[in-house]
Structures are given as C-alpha cells and as structure tokens.
Amino acid sequence: MATSKQPRILVTRRLPEAVTERLLRDYDADLNADDRPLSDAELAAGIARADGLFVASNIKWDAERLSALPDNVKILVTFSVGHDHIDLDAARRRGLKVGNTPDVLTEAVADIAMLCLLGAARRAVESQRMLHRGEWEGWHSTQLVGMELTGRKLGIVGMGRIGRATARRARGFGLEIHYHNRQRLDAEAEQGAIYHDRLETMLPVVDIVSLSCPATAETTRLVDATFLRAMRPGSILVNTARGALVDEHDLLAALESGHLFAAGLDVFDNEPHVNPKLVARDDVFSLPHIGSATVNTRNAMGFCCLDNLDAFFQGRPLPFGLV
Ligand code: 8YV
C-alpha cells in the first residue's frame, strides 16, 4: 500500500518485530517502543493525529472515551480476541470500526488451559517450591500425590473455538468431556462431549471446570460462592479466559476450606495487580496471562490487526470485524 500520504496509526503497546516492520512499511505510526503505560496526555496527543488506533486489552474503551474520540479516528483494532475492554455499542454509535484477532490464538490458549489443568492437578507449585527451597528430602510413597486425569470428567464452560481445542487435547489425557454453552453444538463439533444446558447439572458431576467463555455482563462473577459450592468437593477450577469471570474472594474461601483441590489460573481480576493471597497458595498454579504468548501466535495476532487496517483503508469490509 505505497501511497504518498499513508494513514497514521497510534499503537499503544510495543508489537512483535515482524508486525512492527509490516506496520511501518504501510503506515505512518506513533509507536510505544518502551512499552510503558501511556499517560492520558500522551494518549490524547496520539489520538489527535491518528486515523486509526492499534490497542491491546490494558486500556478500557468505554462509552465516555469512545464518544470523546475526534473525527480523525475512524478505526480501532485490538491485539486480542477478547473485546470486553471495548464498548461495542458505543463504537457503533460513534461510527467507529472495530476489529479483533479471532482464531489465531485458539491452539496456544488451549495449550495453556492444559498446562493450568495439569499444574493444578499434579501439585506443580508445591513441587517446584519444595525443590527451589532445597526442602526435598527424598521420595515418599505419599509425597505430593495429586489427581490423575485418566477417567476423570472435565466440564468446559463456553464451547467456542478455545473450548473445543481444549476438549481435543483433554480427550488425549483420558478425560470425559462435558460442556455448558448457550447453544448445543452439532454432533460433528461435539465429538461425543456431553451437553448441559444448565450449569447446575454439570458442576456436580465433573472433576475439573475450565472456563473459556468471554467476559460479558452475564458471565462477570459467574464463578461465585454458589457456583463453587455446586462444584464437587475436591475438584479443580481452571481459568484461561478472563479474571472478571471469577469472584476471587469466593475462590480463595473455597480453596481455604479445602472444598476445591486446586485452581489453575492464567488470568486475574484487575491485572496486573494480582491478589497476593491467591498466588501465595501452594494449591494455585498461576501464570501471568500467557495464553497467547508464542511467537507464531503473537505475530499472527498482529497480522490480523494489520489485515483489518489494510481492509479498512482500502475500502473493504474488515476480515475480523466486530463493528
Ligand atoms: C492478549 C487475550 O494477548 O486475546 C486475548 O483476548 O487475552 C490475550 O491473548 C491480551 O489480552 C493483550 O491484548
């Protein structure tokens, strides 16, 4: 797209090298090379001269922020599949195009769901801490025994792309797949998974619950004391979706009481300010939101954003458009 006056893009976070290269080939850009949080003044200055915004999920684009955007800003692309940080209705009202990065991170996130599941089930945190502290005094038949997956039941909440990719992996570990979704999948997509139209029927029969639904008004704090009480004693909660799905206070209580065996978490409420009580626990296998963190996936996510920008500035519909 070699034009004399190229569209100007404000990029709020540092991008992978290959993505930056392609961006700078086709656009003028204000980059955030240091990847530090932009102040409101820096953001406003960048917005004032931008035709498009290339953002990530750390800034909330609520109705107030979106309605205050000057007319020069015509498109916002987010380096994420999740779009709970963007008020899509407000974007629609403002006439702003919005695009995200579906599909390309499905497999990477499903890998991390399995890592969280295994880390929680096999007491990885306690094991590592024992080794790292030099406290391992040798093998015992009863030492660090965890939950074996073969023959257990996994309940997936949200059987979209990531939920189905998690199910594919979990079958290989001998887990029986149950799922709760707004709609039942067809037999081909279900691959024998057992559908529950209500969480109330699924939670008491599964040994592990894995969350892979988006954060919406309906799913925010879905996992609260009532949800956790409905889970089987000794079961495991895995969350690779969004921290907002879980009431962390109630989760802590369920772990402290011993009702849950463990949790595996890649996402937290109020990231990056993680509740220290959660990560201090031996029964919480935790990761700093690395679900999509592979070179291929992060490049592909960046390219989706660029594909969206290219399409928009060439007058075509966004290939990964939300609005
Ligand atoms: C992003 C994510 O990398 O895509 C998502 O929804 O949660 C992550 O994989 C992160 O949100 C940065 O935008």
XYZ file of N, CA, C and O and ligand atoms in Angstrom, residues 55-58 78-85 101 105 109 240-242 267 289 291-293 298 301, ligand 1:
113
model
N -4.595 -1.109 19.542
C -4.567 -1.153 21.011
C -4.480 -2.592 21.512
O -4.552 -3.540 20.735
N -4.336 -2.724 22.832
C -4.416 -4.046 23.468
C -5.450 -3.948 24.584
O -6.135 -2.929 24.708
N -5.525 -5.011 25.396
C -6.655 -5.046 26.329
C -6.389 -4.292 27.631
O -7.215 -4.343 28.537
N -5.271 -3.576 27.731
C -4.974 -2.904 29.001
C -5.700 -1.570 29.168
O -5.788 -1.051 30.271
N -7.856 -4.222 17.973
C -7.295 -4.666 19.251
C -6.505 -5.951 19.066
O -6.941 -6.874 18.367
N -5.350 -5.971 19.723
C -4.421 -7.097 19.682
C -4.927 -8.152 20.673
O -4.296 -8.445 21.684
N -6.122 -8.638 20.425
C -6.740 -9.620 21.326
C -7.982 -10.178 20.643
O -8.576 -9.519 19.785
N -8.343 -11.380 21.064
C -9.642 -11.893 20.618
C -10.725 -11.351 21.546
O -11.823 -11.005 21.111
N -10.390 -11.237 22.849
C -11.351 -10.708 23.817
C -11.597 -9.233 23.545
O -10.680 -8.499 23.176
N -12.846 -8.815 23.706
C -13.140 -7.402 23.452
C -13.982 -6.804 24.574
O -14.729 -5.856 24.385
N -13.834 -7.390 25.773
C -14.584 -6.873 26.912
C -14.081 -5.498 27.337
O -14.736 -4.817 28.128
N -12.923 -5.066 26.828
C -12.407 -3.727 27.167
C -12.947 -2.665 26.206
O -12.569 -1.507 26.298
N -8.843 -10.289 16.840
C -7.945 -11.319 16.293
C -8.458 -12.736 16.590
O -7.816 -13.483 17.332
N -5.291 -17.502 18.003
C -4.704 -17.850 19.300
C -5.348 -19.061 19.951
O -4.995 -19.456 21.059
N -3.833 -20.887 23.388
C -4.566 -20.733 24.662
C -5.006 -22.108 25.184
O -4.942 -22.374 26.398
N -8.639 -19.667 31.879
C -7.716 -19.069 30.902
C -8.454 -17.994 30.105
O -7.960 -17.549 29.073
N -9.646 -17.607 30.579
C -10.478 -16.686 29.792
C -10.301 -15.244 30.270
O -9.529 -14.476 29.672
N -10.991 -14.885 31.333
C -10.876 -13.545 31.888
C -11.033 -13.613 33.406
O -11.904 -14.331 33.919
N -5.379 -16.007 34.206
C -5.960 -14.661 34.160
C -6.481 -14.276 35.541
O -6.852 -15.138 36.341
N -0.992 -14.408 32.504
C -1.743 -14.179 31.258
C -0.873 -14.434 30.009
O -0.673 -13.528 29.191
N -1.539 -16.972 27.822
C -2.279 -17.864 26.922
C -1.856 -17.758 25.468
O -1.645 -18.766 24.795
N -1.722 -16.552 24.964
C -1.419 -16.391 23.533
C 0.062 -16.152 23.273
O 0.453 -15.824 22.144
N 0.890 -16.341 24.320
C 2.296 -15.921 24.200
C 3.195 -16.954 23.520
O 4.031 -17.591 24.157
N 1.558 -14.596 18.490
C 1.593 -13.139 18.664
C 1.806 -12.443 17.313
O 1.226 -11.393 17.048
N -1.528 -12.611 15.528
C -2.492 -11.642 16.097
C -2.213 -10.244 15.532
O -3.133 -9.528 15.129
C -3.976 -10.817 24.617
C -6.042 -12.154 25.337
O -2.658 -11.060 24.275
O -6.588 -12.161 23.052
C -6.985 -12.048 24.200
O -8.186 -11.842 24.458
O -6.458 -12.302 26.423
C -4.552 -12.102 25.167
O -4.193 -13.199 24.461
C -4.037 -9.742 25.657
O -5.350 -9.516 26.047
C -3.427 -8.426 25.148
O -4.344 -7.691 24.394
